[in-house]
PDB file of C-alpha atoms in Angstrom:
ATOM      1  CA  MET A  27    -112.959  53.730  11.662  1.00  0.00           C
ATOM      2  CA  ASP A  28    -112.293  57.349  10.971  1.00  0.00           C
ATOM      3  CA  GLY A  29    -108.593  56.693  10.808  1.00  0.00           C
ATOM      4  CA  TYR A  30    -109.171  53.707   8.593  1.00  0.00           C
ATOM      5  CA  ARG A  31    -111.180  56.190   6.176  1.00  0.00           C
ATOM      6  CA  THR A  32    -108.518  59.124   6.228  1.00  0.00           C
ATOM      7  CA  LEU A  33    -105.478  56.841   5.239  1.00  0.00           C
ATOM      8  CA  GLN A  34    -107.827  55.370   2.370  1.00  0.00           C
ATOM      9  CA  SER A  35    -108.444  58.800   1.270  1.00  0.00           C
ATOM     10  CA  ASP A  36    -104.635  59.742   1.516  1.00  0.00           C
ATOM     11  CA  ALA A  37    -103.703  56.482  -0.402  1.00  0.00           C
ATOM     12  CA  ASP A  38    -106.404  57.441  -3.251  1.00  0.00           C
ATOM     13  CA  GLY A  39    -105.062  60.989  -3.348  1.00  0.00           C
ATOM     14  CA  LEU A  40    -101.454  59.588  -3.910  1.00  0.00           C
ATOM     15  CA  GLY A  41    -102.846  57.243  -6.459  1.00  0.00           C
ATOM     16  CA  GLU A  42    -104.217  60.438  -8.303  1.00  0.00           C
ATOM     17  CA  MET A  43    -101.069  62.115  -7.739  1.00  0.00           C
ATOM     18  CA  LEU A  44     -99.000  59.634  -9.582  1.00  0.00           C
ATOM     19  CA  GLU A  45    -100.903  59.638 -12.565  1.00  0.00           C
ATOM     20  CA  ILE A  46     -99.599  63.433 -13.181  1.00  0.00           C
ATOM     21  CA  ALA A  47     -96.528  63.255 -11.361  1.00  0.00           C
ATOM     22  CA  SER A  48     -92.682  63.325 -13.069  1.00  0.00           C
ATOM     23  CA  PRO A  49     -90.580  60.266 -13.317  1.00  0.00           C
ATOM     24  CA  GLU A  50     -88.270  61.735 -10.498  1.00  0.00           C
ATOM     25  CA  GLU A  51     -91.385  62.228  -8.196  1.00  0.00           C
ATOM     26  CA  ARG A  52     -92.955  58.930  -9.214  1.00  0.00           C
ATOM     27  CA  GLU A  53     -90.665  56.445  -7.108  1.00  0.00           C
ATOM     28  CA  MET A  54     -90.835  58.404  -4.033  1.00  0.00           C
ATOM     29  CA  LEU A  55     -94.677  58.836  -4.184  1.00  0.00           C
ATOM     30  CA  ALA A  56     -95.435  55.113  -4.914  1.00  0.00           C
ATOM     31  CA  GLU A  57     -93.234  54.465  -1.928  1.00  0.00           C
ATOM     32  CA  GLU A  58     -95.208  56.558   0.124  1.00  0.00           C
ATOM     33  CA  GLN A  59     -98.520  55.315  -1.218  1.00  0.00           C
ATOM     34  CA  ALA A  60     -97.377  51.544  -0.504  1.00  0.00           C
ATOM     35  CA  SER A  61     -96.671  52.247   3.160  1.00  0.00           C
ATOM     36  CA  ILE A  62     -99.814  54.141   3.470  1.00  0.00           C
ATOM     37  CA  GLN A  63    -101.703  51.405   1.834  1.00  0.00           C
ATOM     38  CA  THR A  64    -100.310  48.850   4.198  1.00  0.00           C
ATOM     39  CA  ARG A  65    -101.488  50.834   7.181  1.00  0.00           C
ATOM     40  CA  VAL A  66    -105.025  50.969   5.577  1.00  0.00           C
ATOM     41  CA  ASP A  67    -104.961  47.434   5.051  1.00  0.00           C
ATOM     42  CA  ASP A  68    -103.896  46.802   8.329  1.00  0.00           C
ATOM     43  CA  LEU A  69    -106.700  48.946  10.154  1.00  0.00           C
ATOM     44  CA  TYR A  70    -109.527  47.393   7.851  1.00  0.00           C
ATOM     45  CA  ARG A  71    -108.415  43.987   9.159  1.00  0.00           C
ATOM     46  CA  GLU A  72    -108.593  45.428  12.636  1.00  0.00           C
ATOM     47  CA  THR A  73    -112.595  46.334  11.723  1.00  0.00           C
ATOM     48  CA  LEU A  74    -113.106  42.641  11.295  1.00  0.00           C
ATOM     49  CA  PHE A  75    -112.700  41.233  14.748  1.00  0.00           C
ATOM     50  CA  THR A  76    -116.174  41.862  15.613  1.00  0.00           C
ATOM     51  CA  MET A  77    -116.440  38.675  17.795  1.00  0.00           C
ATOM     52  CA  LYS A  78    -116.081  39.074  21.453  1.00  0.00           C
ATOM     53  CA  HIS A  79    -112.765  37.957  22.843  1.00  0.00           C
ATOM     54  CA  ALA A  80    -111.118  38.245  19.490  1.00  0.00           C
ATOM     55  CA  ASP A  81    -107.646  38.424  21.390  1.00  0.00           C
ATOM     56  CA  ALA A  82    -108.244  35.241  23.683  1.00  0.00           C
ATOM     57  CA  PRO A  83    -106.500  31.878  22.814  1.00  0.00           C
ATOM     58  CA  ALA A  84    -108.721  29.604  20.646  1.00  0.00           C
ATOM     59  CA  ILE A  85    -109.691  26.138  22.045  1.00  0.00           C
ATOM     60  CA  VAL A  86    -110.230  23.873  18.926  1.00  0.00           C
ATOM     61  CA  ARG A  87    -112.013  20.763  18.901  1.00  0.00           C
ATOM     62  CA  VAL A  88    -111.951  18.486  15.798  1.00  0.00           C
ATOM     63  CA  LYS A  89    -114.377  15.580  15.251  1.00  0.00           C
ATOM     64  CA  SER A  90    -114.698  12.847  12.675  1.00  0.00           C
ATOM     65  CA  GLY A  91    -118.084  12.581  11.291  1.00  0.00           C
ATOM     66  CA  ALA A  92    -119.792   9.213  10.037  1.00  0.00           C
ATOM     67  CA  GLY A  93    -117.759   7.206   7.531  1.00  0.00           C
ATOM     68  CA  GLY A  94    -115.308   5.197   9.346  1.00  0.00           C
ATOM     69  CA  THR A  95    -111.580   5.101   8.377  1.00  0.00           C
ATOM     70  CA  GLU A  96    -111.808   7.875   5.561  1.00  0.00           C
ATOM     71  CA  SER A  97    -113.760  10.446   7.947  1.00  0.00           C
ATOM     72  CA  GLN A  98    -111.290   9.846  10.777  1.00  0.00           C
ATOM     73  CA  ASP A  99    -108.264  10.387   8.405  1.00  0.00           C
ATOM     74  CA  TRP A 100    -109.784  13.500   7.126  1.00  0.00           C
ATOM     75  CA  ALA A 101    -110.205  14.985  10.996  1.00  0.00           C
ATOM     76  CA  GLY A 102    -106.618  14.084  11.271  1.00  0.00           C
ATOM     77  CA  MET A 103    -105.757  16.002   8.111  1.00  0.00           C
ATOM     78  CA  LEU A 104    -107.640  18.885   9.569  1.00  0.00           C
ATOM     79  CA  THR A 105    -105.871  18.740  13.006  1.00  0.00           C
ATOM     80  CA  ARG A 106    -102.779  18.817  11.490  1.00  0.00           C
ATOM     81  CA  MET A 107    -103.835  21.871   9.107  1.00  0.00           C
ATOM     82  CA  PHE A 108    -104.588  24.114  11.973  1.00  0.00           C
ATOM     83  CA  MET A 109    -101.598  22.958  13.815  1.00  0.00           C
ATOM     84  CA  ARG A 110     -99.150  23.710  10.741  1.00  0.00           C
ATOM     85  CA  TRP A 111    -101.291  27.416  10.550  1.00  0.00           C
ATOM     86  CA  ALA A 112    -100.293  27.947  14.118  1.00  0.00           C
ATOM     87  CA  GLU A 113     -96.774  26.958  13.485  1.00  0.00           C
ATOM     88  CA  ARG A 114     -96.391  29.376  10.609  1.00  0.00           C
ATOM     89  CA  ARG A 115     -97.309  31.990  12.565  1.00  0.00           C
ATOM     90  CA  GLY A 116     -95.147  31.293  15.412  1.00  0.00           C
ATOM     91  CA  TYR A 117     -98.206  30.403  17.843  1.00  0.00           C
ATOM     92  CA  ARG A 118     -98.282  28.127  20.654  1.00  0.00           C
ATOM     93  CA  VAL A 119    -100.327  24.848  20.429  1.00  0.00           C
ATOM     94  CA  ASP A 120    -101.151  22.917  23.514  1.00  0.00           C
ATOM     95  CA  LEU A 121    -102.758  19.282  22.665  1.00  0.00           C
ATOM     96  CA  LEU A 122    -105.482  18.800  25.255  1.00  0.00           C
ATOM     97  CA  ASP A 123    -106.611  15.216  24.032  1.00  0.00           C
ATOM     98  CA  GLN A 124    -106.570  13.076  20.985  1.00  0.00           C
ATOM     99  CA  GLN A 125    -108.459   9.989  20.356  1.00  0.00           C
ATOM    100  CA  ASP A 126    -106.562   8.112  17.536  1.00  0.00           C
ATOM    101  CA  GLY A 127    -108.471   6.306  14.748  1.00  0.00           C
ATOM    102  CA  GLU A 128    -108.780   2.806  13.974  1.00  0.00           C
ATOM    103  CA  GLN A 129    -106.588   2.607  11.118  1.00  0.00           C
ATOM    104  CA  ALA A 130    -105.453   6.330  10.147  1.00  0.00           C
ATOM    105  CA  GLY A 131    -106.289   9.974  11.563  1.00  0.00           C
ATOM    106  CA  VAL A 132    -108.197  10.713  14.685  1.00  0.00           C
ATOM    107  CA  LEU A 133    -111.612  10.113  16.029  1.00  0.00           C
ATOM    108  CA  SER A 134    -111.373  13.487  17.666  1.00  0.00           C
ATOM    109  CA  ALA A 135    -108.865  15.986  18.792  1.00  0.00           C
ATOM    110  CA  GLU A 136    -108.700  19.102  21.114  1.00  0.00           C
ATOM    111  CA  PHE A 137    -106.081  21.770  21.432  1.00  0.00           C
ATOM    112  CA  ILE A 138    -105.270  25.059  22.452  1.00  0.00           C
ATOM    113  CA  ILE A 139    -103.895  27.784  20.190  1.00  0.00           C
ATOM    114  CA  ARG A 140    -102.345  30.904  21.984  1.00  0.00           C
ATOM    115  CA  GLY A 141    -101.131  33.837  19.914  1.00  0.00           C
ATOM    116  CA  GLU A 142    -102.155  37.442  18.570  1.00  0.00           C
ATOM    117  CA  LYS A 143    -105.957  37.240  17.743  1.00  0.00           C
ATOM    118  CA  ALA A 144    -106.012  33.521  17.769  1.00  0.00           C
ATOM    119  CA  TYR A 145    -109.456  33.155  18.738  1.00  0.00           C
ATOM    120  CA  GLY A 146    -110.295  36.157  16.164  1.00  0.00           C
ATOM    121  CA  MET A 147    -108.518  34.437  13.240  1.00  0.00           C
ATOM    122  CA  LEU A 148    -109.826  30.946  14.066  1.00  0.00           C
ATOM    123  CA  ALA A 149    -113.519  31.825  14.596  1.00  0.00           C
ATOM    124  CA  PRO A 150    -114.589  31.507  10.726  1.00  0.00           C
ATOM    125  CA  GLU A 151    -113.313  28.058  10.829  1.00  0.00           C
ATOM    126  CA  HIS A 152    -116.313  26.866  12.930  1.00  0.00           C
ATOM    127  CA  GLY A 153    -118.635  24.518  11.213  1.00  0.00           C
ATOM    128  CA  VAL A 154    -118.510  21.275   8.953  1.00  0.00           C
ATOM    129  CA  HIS A 155    -115.625  20.720   6.692  1.00  0.00           C
ATOM    130  CA  ARG A 156    -116.325  18.391   3.576  1.00  0.00           C
ATOM    131  CA  LEU A 157    -113.740  16.449   2.147  1.00  0.00           C
ATOM    132  CA  VAL A 158    -113.997  14.812  -1.623  1.00  0.00           C
ATOM    133  CA  ARG A 159    -111.286  12.686  -2.821  1.00  0.00           C
ATOM    134  CA  VAL A 160    -110.379   9.294  -4.395  1.00  0.00           C
ATOM    135  CA  SER A 161    -110.082   7.400  -1.092  1.00  0.00           C
ATOM    136  CA  PRO A 162    -106.357   6.010  -0.589  1.00  0.00           C
ATOM    137  CA  PHE A 163    -108.316   3.421   1.717  1.00  0.00           C
ATOM    138  CA  ASP A 164    -110.662   1.905  -1.104  1.00  0.00           C
ATOM    139  CA  SER A 165    -109.059  -0.738  -2.961  1.00  0.00           C
ATOM    140  CA  ASN A 166    -111.390   0.038  -6.174  1.00  0.00           C
ATOM    141  CA  ASN A 167    -110.414   3.801  -6.119  1.00  0.00           C
ATOM    142  CA  ARG A 168    -113.873   4.971  -5.596  1.00  0.00           C
ATOM    143  CA  ARG A 169    -114.733   8.760  -4.928  1.00  0.00           C
ATOM    144  CA  HIS A 170    -115.531   9.455  -1.211  1.00  0.00           C
ATOM    145  CA  THR A 171    -117.066  12.309   0.745  1.00  0.00           C
ATOM    146  CA  SER A 172    -116.289  12.724   4.063  1.00  0.00           C
ATOM    147  CA  PHE A 173    -117.236  15.128   6.959  1.00  0.00           C
ATOM    148  CA  ALA A 174    -115.739  16.454  10.174  1.00  0.00           C
ATOM    149  CA  SER A 175    -116.952  19.318  12.627  1.00  0.00           C
ATOM    150  CA  VAL A 176    -114.566  22.120  13.729  1.00  0.00           C
ATOM    151  CA  ASP A 177    -115.524  23.768  16.980  1.00  0.00           C
ATOM    152  CA  VAL A 178    -113.836  26.723  17.964  1.00  0.00           C
ATOM    153  CA  VAL A 179    -114.505  28.753  21.443  1.00  0.00           C
ATOM    154  CA  PRO A 180    -112.400  31.400  23.022  1.00  0.00           C
ATOM    155  CA  GLU A 181    -110.470  30.718  26.130  1.00  0.00           C
ATOM    156  CA  VAL A 182    -112.446  33.210  28.210  1.00  0.00           C
ATOM    157  CA  PRO A 183    -110.992  34.629  31.270  1.00  0.00           C
ATOM    158  CA  GLU A 184    -111.775  32.801  34.445  1.00  0.00           C
ATOM    159  CA  GLU A 185    -113.380  35.866  36.250  1.00  0.00           C
ATOM    160  CA  GLU A 186    -115.995  36.121  33.551  1.00  0.00           C
ATOM    161  CA  ILE A 187    -117.435  32.471  33.797  1.00  0.00           C
ATOM    162  CA  ASN A 188    -119.806  32.271  36.822  1.00  0.00           C
ATOM    163  CA  ILE A 189    -120.419  28.659  36.347  1.00  0.00           C
ATOM    164  CA  HIS A 190    -120.249  26.069  39.540  1.00  0.00           C
ATOM    165  CA  ILE A 191    -120.316  22.345  38.540  1.00  0.00           C
ATOM    166  CA  PRO A 192    -121.232  20.127  41.441  1.00  0.00           C
ATOM    167  CA  ASP A 193    -119.069  16.986  41.716  1.00  0.00           C
ATOM    168  CA  SER A 194    -122.299  14.907  41.293  1.00  0.00           C
ATOM    169  CA  ASP A 195    -122.293  16.242  38.016  1.00  0.00           C
ATOM    170  CA  LEU A 196    -119.088  15.028  37.146  1.00  0.00           C
ATOM    171  CA  ARG A 197    -117.456  11.594  36.152  1.00  0.00           C
ATOM    172  CA  ARG A 198    -113.730  11.605  36.190  1.00  0.00           C
ATOM    173  CA  ASP A 199    -111.750   8.932  34.530  1.00  0.00           C
ATOM    174  CA  VAL A 200    -107.706   8.572  34.387  1.00  0.00           C
ATOM    175  CA  PHE A 201    -105.666   7.124  31.520  1.00  0.00           C
ATOM    176  CA  ARG A 202    -102.585   6.891  29.927  1.00  0.00           C
ATOM    177  CA  SER A 203    -101.381   9.927  27.628  1.00  0.00           C
ATOM    178  CA  GLN A 204    -101.026   9.188  24.151  1.00  0.00           C
ATOM    179  CA  GLY A 205     -97.294   9.993  22.716  1.00  0.00           C
ATOM    180  CA  ALA A 206     -95.021   9.542  19.702  1.00  0.00           C
ATOM    181  CA  GLY A 207     -92.773   7.064  21.602  1.00  0.00           C
ATOM    182  CA  GLY A 208     -89.297   7.319  23.354  1.00  0.00           C
ATOM    183  CA  GLN A 209     -88.919   9.254  26.439  1.00  0.00           C
ATOM    184  CA  GLY A 210     -91.848  11.692  26.149  1.00  0.00           C
ATOM    185  CA  VAL A 211     -94.427   8.910  26.739  1.00  0.00           C
ATOM    186  CA  ASN A 212     -95.945   9.231  29.877  1.00  0.00           C
ATOM    187  CA  THR A 213     -96.208   5.785  31.514  1.00  0.00           C
ATOM    188  CA  THR A 214     -98.513   6.739  34.456  1.00  0.00           C
ATOM    189  CA  ASP A 215    -102.148   7.452  34.509  1.00  0.00           C
ATOM    190  CA  SER A 216    -101.869  10.729  34.694  1.00  0.00           C
ATOM    191  CA  ALA A 217    -104.125  12.140  31.662  1.00  0.00           C
ATOM    192  CA  VAL A 218    -107.813  13.074  33.128  1.00  0.00           C
ATOM    193  CA  ARG A 219    -111.203  12.821  31.045  1.00  0.00           C
ATOM    194  CA  LEU A 220    -114.367  14.581  32.968  1.00  0.00           C
ATOM    195  CA  THR A 221    -117.802  13.966  31.649  1.00  0.00           C
ATOM    196  CA  HIS A 222    -120.453  16.401  32.450  1.00  0.00           C
ATOM    197  CA  LEU A 223    -123.253  14.192  33.239  1.00  0.00           C
ATOM    198  CA  PRO A 224    -126.332  16.288  32.686  1.00  0.00           C
ATOM    199  CA  THR A 225    -125.076  17.302  29.049  1.00  0.00           C
ATOM    200  CA  GLY A 226    -122.777  14.475  28.153  1.00  0.00           C
ATOM    201  CA  ILE A 227    -119.833  16.540  27.251  1.00  0.00           C
ATOM    202  CA  ALA A 228    -116.515  15.162  27.810  1.00  0.00           C
ATOM    203  CA  VAL A 229    -113.228  17.113  27.978  1.00  0.00           C
ATOM    204  CA  ALA A 230    -109.608  15.540  28.724  1.00  0.00           C
ATOM    205  CA  SER A 231    -106.562  17.020  29.099  1.00  0.00           C
ATOM    206  CA  GLN A 232    -102.806  15.105  28.911  1.00  0.00           C
ATOM    207  CA  VAL A 233    -101.026  18.495  28.758  1.00  0.00           C
ATOM    208  CA  THR A 234     -98.894  17.947  32.056  1.00  0.00           C
ATOM    209  CA  ARG A 235     -97.521  14.838  33.833  1.00  0.00           C
ATOM    210  CA  SER A 236     -99.694  16.153  36.925  1.00  0.00           C
ATOM    211  CA  GLN A 237    -102.948  14.359  37.222  1.00  0.00           C
ATOM    212  CA  ILE A 238    -103.933  17.157  39.608  1.00  0.00           C
ATOM    213  CA  LYS A 239    -103.093  19.945  37.040  1.00  0.00           C
ATOM    214  CA  ASN A 240    -104.689  18.117  34.141  1.00  0.00           C
ATOM    215  CA  HIS A 241    -107.758  17.571  36.177  1.00  0.00           C
ATOM    216  CA  GLU A 242    -107.854  21.588  36.764  1.00  0.00           C
ATOM    217  CA  ILE A 243    -107.163  22.219  32.972  1.00  0.00           C
ATOM    218  CA  ALA A 244    -109.839  19.718  31.920  1.00  0.00           C
ATOM    219  CA  LEU A 245    -112.334  21.372  34.755  1.00  0.00           C
ATOM    220  CA  GLN A 246    -111.614  25.073  33.277  1.00  0.00           C
ATOM    221  CA  ILE A 247    -112.012  23.836  29.556  1.00  0.00           C
ATOM    222  CA  LEU A 248    -115.278  22.017  30.729  1.00  0.00           C
ATOM    223  CA  LYS A 249    -116.500  25.373  32.030  1.00  0.00           C
ATOM    224  CA  GLN A 250    -115.294  27.316  28.836  1.00  0.00           C
ATOM    225  CA  ARG A 251    -117.698  24.783  26.856  1.00  0.00           C
ATOM    226  CA  LEU A 252    -120.585  25.169  28.990  1.00  0.00           C
ATOM    227  CA  TYR A 253    -120.288  28.940  29.076  1.00  0.00           C
ATOM    228  CA  ASP A 254    -120.068  28.881  25.239  1.00  0.00           C
ATOM    229  CA  ILE A 255    -123.311  26.826  25.031  1.00  0.00           C
ATOM    230  CA  GLU A 256    -124.973  29.511  27.161  1.00  0.00           C
ATOM    231  CA  MET A 257    -123.817  32.279  25.045  1.00  0.00           C
ATOM    232  CA  ARG A 258    -125.000  30.673  21.961  1.00  0.00           C
ATOM    233  CA  LYS A 259    -128.423  29.795  23.203  1.00  0.00           C
ATOM    234  CA  ARG A 260    -128.872  33.612  24.049  1.00  0.00           C
ATOM    235  CA  GLU A 261    -127.832  34.465  20.394  1.00  0.00           C
ATOM    236  CA  GLU A 262    -130.341  31.877  19.328  1.00  0.00           C
ATOM    237  CA  GLU A 263    -133.108  33.354  21.666  1.00  0.00           C
ATOM    238  CA  GLU A 264    -132.134  37.027  20.352  1.00  0.00           C
ATOM    239  CA  ALA A 265    -132.354  35.787  16.424  1.00  0.00           C
ATOM    240  CA  LYS A 266    -135.870  34.212  17.134  1.00  0.00           C
ATOM    241  CA  ALA A 267    -136.687  37.745  18.761  1.00  0.00           C
ATOM    242  CA  ARG A 268    -135.789  39.122  15.577  1.00  0.00           C
ATOM    243  CA  GLY A 269    -137.735  36.519  13.506  1.00  0.00           C
ATOM    244  CA  GLU A 270    -134.765  34.628  12.375  1.00  0.00           C
ATOM    245  CA  GLN A 271    -134.079  31.211  12.446  1.00  0.00           C
ATOM    246  CA  LYS A 272    -130.669  29.752  12.788  1.00  0.00           C
ATOM    247  CA  LYS A 273    -129.540  26.678  10.949  1.00  0.00           C
ATOM    248  CA  ILE A 274    -128.304  23.805  13.072  1.00  0.00           C
ATOM    249  CA  GLU A 275    -124.361  24.388  12.953  1.00  0.00           C
ATOM    250  CA  TRP A 276    -123.365  20.474  12.379  1.00  0.00           C
ATOM    251  CA  GLY A 277    -125.919  20.825   9.163  1.00  0.00           C
ATOM    252  CA  SER A 278    -124.011  24.050   8.064  1.00  0.00           C
ATOM    253  CA  GLN A 279    -121.348  22.863   5.418  1.00  0.00           C
ATOM    254  CA  ILE A 280    -118.727  25.781   5.731  1.00  0.00           C
ATOM    255  CA  ARG A 281    -116.108  24.946   3.241  1.00  0.00           C
ATOM    256  CA  SER A 282    -115.084  21.979   0.533  1.00  0.00           C
ATOM    257  CA  TYR A 283    -111.717  20.370  -0.220  1.00  0.00           C
ATOM    258  CA  VAL A 284    -112.063  18.775  -3.334  1.00  0.00           C
ATOM    259  CA  LEU A 285    -108.883  16.969  -4.044  1.00  0.00           C
ATOM    260  CA  ASP A 286    -109.340  15.039  -7.246  1.00  0.00           C
ATOM    261  CA  LYS A 287    -110.202  18.420  -9.022  1.00  0.00           C
ATOM    262  CA  GLN A 288    -107.641  20.455  -7.178  1.00  0.00           C
ATOM    263  CA  TYR A 289    -109.771  23.226  -5.478  1.00  0.00           C
ATOM    264  CA  VAL A 290    -111.030  24.429  -1.890  1.00  0.00           C
ATOM    265  CA  LYS A 291    -114.342  26.162  -1.885  1.00  0.00           C
ATOM    266  CA  ASP A 292    -115.647  28.181   0.950  1.00  0.00           C
ATOM    267  CA  HIS A 293    -119.231  28.263   0.654  1.00  0.00           C
ATOM    268  CA  ARG A 294    -120.003  31.557   2.784  1.00  0.00           C
ATOM    269  CA  THR A 295    -117.843  33.539   0.961  1.00  0.00           C
ATOM    270  CA  GLY A 296    -117.348  31.807  -2.537  1.00  0.00           C
ATOM    271  CA  LEU A 297    -113.674  32.162  -2.263  1.00  0.00           C
ATOM    272  CA  MET A 298    -112.057  29.357  -4.175  1.00  0.00           C
ATOM    273  CA  LYS A 299    -108.388  28.349  -3.699  1.00  0.00           C
ATOM    274  CA  HIS A 300    -106.726  25.919  -6.318  1.00  0.00           C
ATOM    275  CA  ASN A 301    -104.069  25.103  -3.881  1.00  0.00           C
ATOM    276  CA  PRO A 302    -105.332  22.434  -1.718  1.00  0.00           C
ATOM    277  CA  ASP A 303    -102.087  20.937  -0.615  1.00  0.00           C
ATOM    278  CA  ASP A 304    -100.707  24.210   0.546  1.00  0.00           C
ATOM    279  CA  VAL A 305    -104.027  24.927   2.467  1.00  0.00           C
ATOM    280  CA  LEU A 306    -103.835  21.600   4.034  1.00  0.00           C
ATOM    281  CA  ASP A 307    -100.446  22.621   4.999  1.00  0.00           C
ATOM    282  CA  GLY A 308    -101.660  25.747   6.937  1.00  0.00           C
ATOM    283  CA  ASP A 309    -101.967  28.367   4.130  1.00  0.00           C
ATOM    284  CA  LEU A 310    -105.097  29.367   5.485  1.00  0.00           C
ATOM    285  CA  ASP A 311    -105.072  33.400   5.878  1.00  0.00           C
ATOM    286  CA  ASP A 312    -106.761  34.180   2.806  1.00  0.00           C
ATOM    287  CA  LEU A 313    -109.939  31.853   3.878  1.00  0.00           C
ATOM    288  CA  MET A 314    -109.792  33.187   7.272  1.00  0.00           C
ATOM    289  CA  TRP A 315    -109.656  36.809   6.096  1.00  0.00           C
ATOM    290  CA  ALA A 316    -112.466  36.433   3.716  1.00  0.00           C
ATOM    291  CA  GLY A 317    -114.318  34.411   6.435  1.00  0.00           C
ATOM    292  CA  LEU A 318    -113.927  37.304   8.827  1.00  0.00           C
ATOM    293  CA  GLU A 319    -115.307  39.897   6.163  1.00  0.00           C
ATOM    294  CA  TRP A 320    -118.559  37.448   5.720  1.00  0.00           C
ATOM    295  CA  MET A 321    -118.837  37.567   9.592  1.00  0.00           C
ATOM    296  CA  ALA A 322    -118.563  41.179   9.836  1.00  0.00           C
ATOM    297  CA  GLY A 323    -120.794  41.803   7.035  1.00  0.00           C
ATOM    298  CA  LYS A 324    -123.710  39.258   8.481  1.00  0.00           C
ATOM    299  CA  ARG A 325    -123.173  41.070  12.124  1.00  0.00           C
ATOM    300  CA  ALA A 326    -123.713  44.593  10.431  1.00  0.00           C
ATOM    301  CA  ALA A 327    -126.600  43.346   8.685  1.00  0.00           C
ATOM    302  CA  GLU A 328    -128.142  41.830  11.957  1.00  0.00           C
ATOM    303  CA  ASP A 329    -127.319  45.101  13.561  1.00  0.00           C
ATOM    304  CA  ALA A 330    -129.049  47.189  10.869  1.00  0.00           C
ATOM    305  CA  GLY A 331    -132.162  44.871  11.493  1.00  0.00           C
ATOM    306  CA  ASP A 332    -131.990  45.809  15.151  1.00  0.00           C
ATOM    307  CA  ASP A 333    -132.405  49.246  14.366  1.00  0.00           C
ATOM    308  CA  GLU A 334    -135.484  49.315  12.019  1.00  0.00           C
TER     309      GLU A 334
END
């Protein structure tokens, strides 16, 4: 933080010098100021990653809400949005499981995004995303509102997760991997779905052609989810101890995508984007950085409350 303040002071000082510099000096000073400002912005953004495991890969699960085909199509659009965002950044995406919708989209999709600060960048996307549009599935061209939940957890190093799951707590199902067709389609039942009977949480993997390997991957993801549940419970207990009452995640709509009026609005930050097609094609960075600022501010306020 001290380095950030020092660089910001240097950039401000160069700005003042620009006002009184000769024409010959201005070009050189402007280049130096731009270089310093870039470093300032990079350092400031580093301060926004206040969450634990910001550097970890992100496990993302998109699930359609009530509403049939329209909400399933929306879940499919969100899945594509995050995958396009990852593709733009050169990140790797491993599809763990996808349950296709009846006519379009997906009932749910789960995938891992691997890349620099993957979890840190995607953490603000956790919550309920709302779509408003004239539905292409409605012959009367009526306006519909649909919801989908996005769950984002870090892929925590295995040595940090001290969770043992007895075999008696698991139901194991095997099935054929879904694919786009052609030689890549898996013709054997190598995909694995594990259901944790005490909680009802189900996790699947169809990443590899090996049933054994898919079982190992699904078990590890299941442990990640149980670990995340435990961490969130602790956070809620700490919040209650501070006299706070947290909202239920599913009931917290974080963002609306209103396509017929051509805007996307984040309800936490107030940021509006008037290019919804670009956003849905993975242009998410502005929304993510604003979300990270909001999260950092919220964390700072909570820490300040703890000190009182």
